[in-house]
């Protein structure tokens, strides 16, 4: 074991971490009166301490002002959703008018496809990755059927070509080239939920647009995890949830990006009154005039109580110095986990996630030597000693050190616990 991977050095990493104070902004679940080593930010991020006060403020306003709460003060409900616009845009590398917080991820994916999946007889197909998150597959398949096409022919699922179930950019490029003339839409993840692989979004946009396909992204596992440049990369649309690395709470209001070039599109859309032009919304006219930009896809007035924790969370992203500061800690944190596994646990754990830092976010997906049963045993042992990862069928333990609140010593503790389980 080299000195760089020692306990002493790990303690020093925490002491020197410029983001070390961010952890105190979160409520860390307990294990026997001590903090859990919580590695499930890829599933549900931890609660910002300030979330309670933000929710309480809405409750108080409701109690004291009732309907007037829509119109009074800076946090008035009429424009409450606009407060999250700029910080959210910063996190995804967008212009403020390109993002909106609304609905849930799958609902937003459907709304985006109403506008951006317009299949024709010549160009009916969607390209996606095989093994995508099931909700995406259900949504895409149902859209293909909705338009009267056959998913067996027109939902093209690209199989992994790399040993650990990951995908090379060459394979993606070949598929886009091969199916190009038939592609209406490419829907791709920013980070794959099971393998933790991060993709070259700009490259996928470039290849897709060269074939005249629309390119959209599911950023559930990418947002708040890796730096994104949605505007510059030129994505047509993107959707994401805010309950993972964005720490906005279970079932949090989701996010949606529509590129500026579609701000005034005449593509069809499913409309609702909150998407109507802000200036004339309350004239209550019969004809829908969309608000330019992503807000034009809103349906209903926003769930203000649910939006409050998102606001709390986004304030912490700014306080941390933004996604680039978080990413630079993340590279070290996940790098430490990888190095410790490779030097101390190589007989026990196989890393599924790509080794190149630019091809992953903070998550490492692990397979346990000996197969699924051994994997379950380790997963359950870790949970029993307060080290929380999560399990994805058929045989993967996902460990996501989140730079916002995880310590380097959390990673060290995980490795020591795996050694204890294995019998050092
Ligand atoms: C990659 C991905 N896509 C879609 C979803 C579905 O999200 P929702 O239930 O918010 O629609 C999830 C949920 O975890 C996910 O991880």
XYZ file of C-alpha atoms and ligand atoms in Angstrom:
440
model
C 0.000 0.000 0.000
C 1.453 3.356 -0.965
C 1.415 6.249 1.431
C -1.050 8.166 -0.760
C -3.648 5.524 0.075
C -3.051 5.412 3.816
C -5.552 6.315 6.503
C -3.322 9.216 7.557
C -3.257 10.624 4.054
C -7.008 10.190 3.729
C -7.572 12.158 6.939
C -5.304 14.859 5.516
C -7.363 14.945 2.309
C -10.474 15.727 4.332
C -8.670 18.401 6.315
C -7.460 20.067 3.111
C -10.784 19.732 1.264
C -12.023 23.226 0.317
C -15.595 21.869 0.322
C -15.377 20.194 3.745
C -17.806 22.656 5.335
C -20.580 21.810 2.848
C -21.239 18.554 4.688
C -22.549 20.519 7.680
C -25.277 21.927 5.418
C -26.861 18.456 5.191
C -28.638 16.094 7.550
C -26.589 12.898 7.565
C -28.536 9.741 8.538
C -27.212 8.016 11.628
C -25.877 4.553 12.313
C -25.509 3.804 16.044
C -25.254 7.514 16.847
C -22.545 8.033 14.240
C -22.931 9.268 10.707
C -23.700 6.674 8.087
C -21.300 6.427 5.171
C -24.010 7.367 2.687
C -23.247 6.532 -0.936
C -26.776 6.701 -2.376
C -26.755 10.248 -3.739
C -27.330 8.622 -7.130
C -30.704 7.488 -5.829
C -31.842 10.028 -3.249
C -29.614 12.908 -2.219
C -29.497 13.997 1.413
C -31.682 16.699 2.898
C -30.208 20.194 2.984
C -30.694 21.602 6.495
C -32.175 24.735 4.949
C -34.924 22.767 3.138
C -37.090 22.751 6.259
C -36.963 26.548 6.599
C -37.815 27.016 2.931
C -40.819 24.711 3.232
C -41.806 26.337 6.513
C -41.730 29.729 4.861
C -44.258 28.578 2.282
C -46.443 27.006 4.972
C -46.329 30.202 7.019
C -47.163 32.344 4.044
C -50.088 30.095 3.264
C -51.254 30.229 6.904
C -51.050 34.009 7.162
C -51.821 35.209 3.688
C -53.726 32.403 1.963
C -54.492 33.425 -1.623
C -52.619 36.696 -1.228
C -49.414 34.631 -1.007
C -49.463 34.452 -4.783
C -48.806 38.160 -5.050
C -46.772 39.352 -2.053
C -43.066 39.617 -1.413
C -40.056 38.288 -3.256
C -41.058 34.672 -2.680
C -44.553 35.195 -4.113
C -45.966 31.992 -5.527
C -46.895 33.493 -8.869
C -43.234 33.691 -9.802
C -41.811 31.176 -7.314
C -40.582 28.811 -10.040
C -38.615 31.651 -11.603
C -36.315 31.715 -8.554
C -34.881 28.331 -9.457
C -34.378 29.184 -13.104
C -30.962 30.844 -12.981
C -29.271 28.498 -10.485
C -30.665 25.499 -12.339
C -29.406 26.894 -15.634
C -25.934 27.227 -14.107
C -25.923 23.574 -13.054
C -26.783 22.307 -16.553
C -24.839 24.871 -18.592
C -27.872 26.548 -20.100
C -29.289 29.993 -20.544
C -32.007 30.780 -17.993
C -34.781 30.813 -20.602
C -33.750 27.312 -21.697
C -34.668 25.628 -18.402
C -37.769 25.098 -16.354
C -38.514 23.111 -13.204
C -41.791 21.245 -13.596
C -43.528 17.874 -13.277
C -41.448 14.699 -12.996
C -38.793 13.266 -15.289
C -40.936 10.754 -17.160
C -43.782 13.255 -17.583
C -41.321 15.781 -19.014
C -39.867 13.156 -21.334
C -43.341 12.561 -22.755
C -43.992 16.293 -23.102
C -40.677 16.734 -24.910
C -41.394 13.838 -27.235
C -44.760 15.297 -28.147
C -42.820 18.193 -29.625
C -39.525 16.618 -30.621
C -40.396 13.109 -31.722
C -42.286 13.674 -34.986
C -41.911 10.387 -36.842
C -42.683 10.060 -40.540
C -42.874 6.976 -42.739
C -39.341 7.644 -44.018
C -37.926 8.664 -40.633
C -39.810 6.876 -37.854
C -37.096 5.524 -35.569
C -35.689 6.295 -32.129
C -32.155 5.257 -31.178
C -31.561 4.483 -27.507
C -29.165 2.349 -25.494
C -30.135 -1.204 -24.596
C -30.454 -1.483 -20.826
C -31.750 2.058 -20.392
C -33.686 2.894 -17.260
C -37.015 1.079 -17.699
C -39.157 4.203 -17.427
C -37.380 5.669 -20.451
C -37.906 2.513 -22.436
C -41.592 2.412 -21.513
C -41.973 6.067 -22.469
C -40.169 5.678 -25.792
C -41.919 2.464 -26.732
C -45.316 3.916 -25.917
C -44.563 6.996 -28.018
C -43.576 4.857 -30.990
C -46.862 2.936 -30.655
C -48.826 6.136 -30.085
C -47.697 7.341 -33.503
C -48.757 4.048 -35.081
C -45.270 2.619 -35.593
C -43.854 -0.709 -34.497
C -41.267 -0.659 -31.680
C -39.796 -3.935 -32.987
C -38.639 -2.047 -36.069
C -38.497 1.549 -34.934
C -37.151 1.472 -31.397
C -33.495 0.711 -32.013
C -31.593 -0.352 -28.908
C -27.823 -0.283 -29.104
C -26.175 -3.189 -27.287
C -23.019 -2.584 -25.215
C -19.835 -3.460 -27.100
C -17.350 -3.248 -24.218
C -16.534 -6.026 -21.774
C -18.219 -4.556 -18.703
C -21.449 -3.706 -20.464
C -20.390 -0.185 -21.418
C -20.510 1.467 -24.838
C -17.677 2.853 -26.933
C -18.154 6.126 -28.780
C -17.175 4.248 -31.939
C -20.161 1.914 -31.517
C -22.480 4.871 -30.938
C -21.093 6.621 -34.030
C -21.531 3.470 -36.128
C -25.150 3.065 -35.022
C -26.000 6.698 -35.760
C -24.367 6.391 -39.164
C -26.041 3.069 -39.960
C -29.559 4.103 -38.949
C -29.155 7.821 -39.661
C -31.632 8.289 -42.521
C -34.375 6.556 -40.485
C -33.710 8.349 -37.182
C -36.296 10.829 -35.936
C -34.804 10.981 -32.435
C -31.768 9.924 -30.437
C -32.470 9.719 -26.711
C -29.373 9.121 -24.636
C -28.408 9.233 -20.964
C -25.817 11.664 -19.638
C -24.606 9.012 -17.200
C -25.838 5.418 -17.426
C -27.666 4.457 -14.243
C -26.362 0.894 -13.890
C -22.779 1.162 -15.163
C -22.067 4.770 -14.188
C -20.667 5.463 -17.672
C -20.687 9.143 -18.719
C -21.104 9.967 -22.393
C -19.719 12.590 -24.732
C -22.911 14.584 -25.165
C -21.445 17.124 -27.591
C -20.206 14.260 -29.766
C -23.601 12.566 -29.793
C -25.334 15.842 -30.701
C -22.871 16.419 -33.536
C -23.333 12.938 -34.953
C -27.111 13.027 -34.546
C -27.547 16.431 -36.119
C -25.347 15.404 -39.040
C -28.061 12.817 -39.744
C -30.859 15.375 -39.192
C -32.054 13.559 -36.092
C -33.303 15.371 -32.999
C -31.069 14.695 -29.964
C -32.433 14.640 -26.419
C -30.893 13.551 -23.123
C -32.010 11.938 -19.881
C -29.726 13.553 -17.341
C -31.080 11.890 -14.192
C -27.630 10.616 -13.197
C -25.628 13.437 -14.733
C -27.151 16.594 -13.309
C -25.281 17.879 -10.261
C -22.756 15.094 -10.853
C -20.767 16.058 -13.952
C -20.365 19.461 -15.609
C -22.909 19.937 -18.389
C -22.913 22.402 -21.274
C -26.315 21.802 -22.755
C -26.484 25.086 -24.614
C -23.037 24.890 -26.183
C -23.348 21.178 -26.879
C -26.497 22.000 -28.820
C -28.861 19.389 -27.358
C -32.407 19.860 -28.603
C -33.932 18.992 -25.248
C -33.067 17.333 -21.968
C -34.950 16.103 -18.929
C -33.798 15.182 -15.438
C -34.954 14.583 -11.905
C -33.817 16.722 -9.007
C -33.887 14.151 -6.215
C -30.501 12.531 -6.840
C -27.400 14.744 -6.850
C -29.625 17.813 -6.689
C -30.838 16.861 -3.206
C -34.321 18.323 -3.625
C -36.167 15.489 -1.874
C -38.144 12.365 -2.779
C -40.152 12.820 -5.960
C -38.844 16.391 -6.282
C -40.027 18.651 -9.075
C -38.004 17.721 -12.158
C -36.081 19.754 -14.720
C -36.371 20.313 -18.428
C -34.161 22.016 -21.023
C -35.227 23.226 -24.457
C -32.504 24.758 -26.605
C -32.805 28.431 -27.428
C -33.216 27.684 -31.140
C -36.587 26.081 -30.293
C -37.692 28.958 -28.042
C -40.360 30.102 -30.469
C -40.945 26.828 -32.214
C -44.215 26.075 -33.953
C -43.795 22.365 -33.282
C -46.902 20.856 -31.753
C -47.021 20.641 -27.992
C -49.425 19.655 -25.243
C -50.402 22.961 -23.727
C -51.593 24.213 -20.363
C -52.302 27.648 -18.960
C -48.966 28.007 -17.185
C -47.158 27.666 -20.493
C -49.168 30.585 -21.877
C -47.384 33.885 -22.350
C -46.738 35.384 -18.923
C -47.922 38.850 -19.905
C -51.354 37.745 -21.031
C -51.892 34.556 -19.001
C -54.399 36.167 -16.692
C -56.468 37.684 -19.460
C -57.893 34.171 -19.623
C -58.283 34.196 -23.398
C -59.212 31.062 -25.325
C -56.142 30.926 -27.583
C -52.832 29.504 -26.403
C -49.821 31.748 -26.949
C -46.705 30.016 -25.605
C -44.184 31.747 -23.379
C -40.950 31.731 -25.384
C -38.434 29.179 -24.108
C -38.707 26.163 -21.855
C -41.410 27.734 -19.680
C -43.742 27.488 -22.626
C -44.014 23.732 -21.978
C -45.394 24.167 -18.455
C -48.880 22.862 -17.924
C -49.968 23.813 -14.447
C -49.154 26.329 -11.784
C -46.108 25.000 -9.933
C -46.260 22.949 -6.709
C -44.691 25.615 -4.529
C -44.251 23.410 -1.454
C -42.340 20.890 -3.546
C -40.273 23.599 -5.196
C -39.023 24.970 -1.851
C -36.408 22.233 -1.181
C -35.107 22.594 -4.740
C -34.474 26.253 -4.079
C -32.662 25.338 -0.847
C -30.540 22.805 -2.679
C -29.599 25.091 -5.550
C -28.420 27.738 -3.104
C -25.911 25.159 -1.862
C -24.608 24.526 -5.375
C -23.807 28.205 -5.640
C -22.337 28.240 -2.138
C -20.056 25.320 -3.047
C -18.701 27.336 -5.974
C -20.701 25.583 -8.646
C -20.440 22.304 -10.444
C -16.792 22.740 -11.473
C -15.664 23.012 -7.830
C -17.732 19.939 -6.983
C -16.355 18.050 -9.951
C -12.781 18.700 -8.974
C -13.417 17.176 -5.529
C -15.427 14.372 -7.115
C -12.516 13.345 -9.319
C -10.323 12.958 -6.230
C -13.000 11.244 -4.146
C -13.943 8.647 -6.744
C -10.284 8.384 -7.751
C -9.437 7.425 -4.165
C -12.183 4.802 -4.127
C -10.931 3.343 -7.391
C -7.304 3.296 -6.248
C -8.154 1.647 -2.920
C -10.249 -1.007 -4.653
C -7.516 -1.731 -7.191
C -4.780 -2.030 -4.580
C -6.621 -3.681 -1.696
C -9.738 -5.337 -3.026
C -8.926 -6.487 -6.537
C -9.644 -10.115 -5.590
C -13.093 -9.153 -4.270
C -14.474 -6.307 -6.367
C -14.543 -5.748 -10.098
C -15.192 -2.179 -11.248
C -17.757 -2.036 -14.048
C -17.569 1.738 -14.548
C -14.993 2.986 -17.075
C -11.569 3.808 -15.625
C -11.123 7.081 -17.524
C -12.385 9.932 -15.311
C -13.964 11.729 -18.292
C -16.095 8.615 -18.931
C -17.705 8.569 -15.507
C -19.219 10.751 -12.810
C -18.873 10.029 -9.113
C -20.451 6.560 -9.185
C -18.518 3.311 -9.322
C -20.573 0.211 -10.109
C -19.089 -2.912 -8.587
C -19.442 -6.638 -9.159
C -18.422 -8.984 -6.392
C -16.237 -12.020 -7.096
C -18.230 -15.183 -6.642
C -21.386 -13.881 -8.323
C -24.760 -12.477 -7.396
C -25.215 -14.289 -4.085
C -21.863 -13.048 -2.750
C -22.752 -9.600 -4.032
C -26.008 -9.608 -2.071
C -24.156 -10.785 1.039
C -21.651 -7.961 0.825
C -24.343 -5.395 0.093
C -26.353 -6.518 3.113
C -23.284 -6.646 5.343
C -22.373 -3.081 4.412
C -25.899 -1.857 5.119
C -25.777 -3.606 8.508
C -22.685 -1.599 9.501
C -23.986 1.758 8.288
C -22.314 1.855 4.861
C -25.087 2.564 2.362
C -24.702 1.790 -1.305
C -27.492 0.484 -3.456
C -28.187 -2.673 -5.371
C -29.146 -2.922 -9.010
C -30.217 -6.227 -10.471
C -28.819 -8.526 -11.538
C -25.506 -8.151 -9.690
C -24.294 -4.585 -9.237
C -23.554 -2.585 -6.092
C -23.516 1.120 -6.868
C -21.348 3.368 -4.718
C -21.621 7.093 -5.328
C -19.390 9.323 -3.232
C -21.091 12.725 -3.558
C -18.602 15.593 -3.323
C -21.234 17.828 -1.745
C -21.336 15.861 1.521
C -19.165 12.735 1.402
C -15.764 12.692 3.067
C -12.648 10.939 1.879
C -12.831 8.976 5.128
C -16.275 7.661 4.131
C -14.566 6.011 1.184
C -11.820 4.657 3.414
C -14.400 3.248 5.801
C -16.180 1.455 2.983
C -12.952 -0.213 1.903
C -12.131 -1.293 5.459
C -15.602 -2.760 5.888
C -15.280 -4.762 2.667
C -11.984 -6.111 3.999
C -13.613 -7.053 7.284
C -16.370 -8.902 5.425
C -13.899 -10.686 3.187
C -11.583 -11.529 6.081
C -8.431 -9.524 5.631
C -32.136 7.313 -15.646
C -33.517 7.500 -15.098
N -34.520 7.792 -15.938
C -35.782 7.935 -15.491
C -36.089 7.796 -14.152
C -37.521 7.942 -13.715
O -37.707 9.081 -12.957
P -39.139 9.608 -12.496
O -39.745 8.564 -11.598
O -38.804 10.820 -11.699
O -39.947 9.874 -13.696
C -35.073 7.506 -13.236
C -35.351 7.337 -11.801
O -34.516 7.064 -10.983
C -33.747 7.338 -13.737
O -32.735 7.024 -12.911
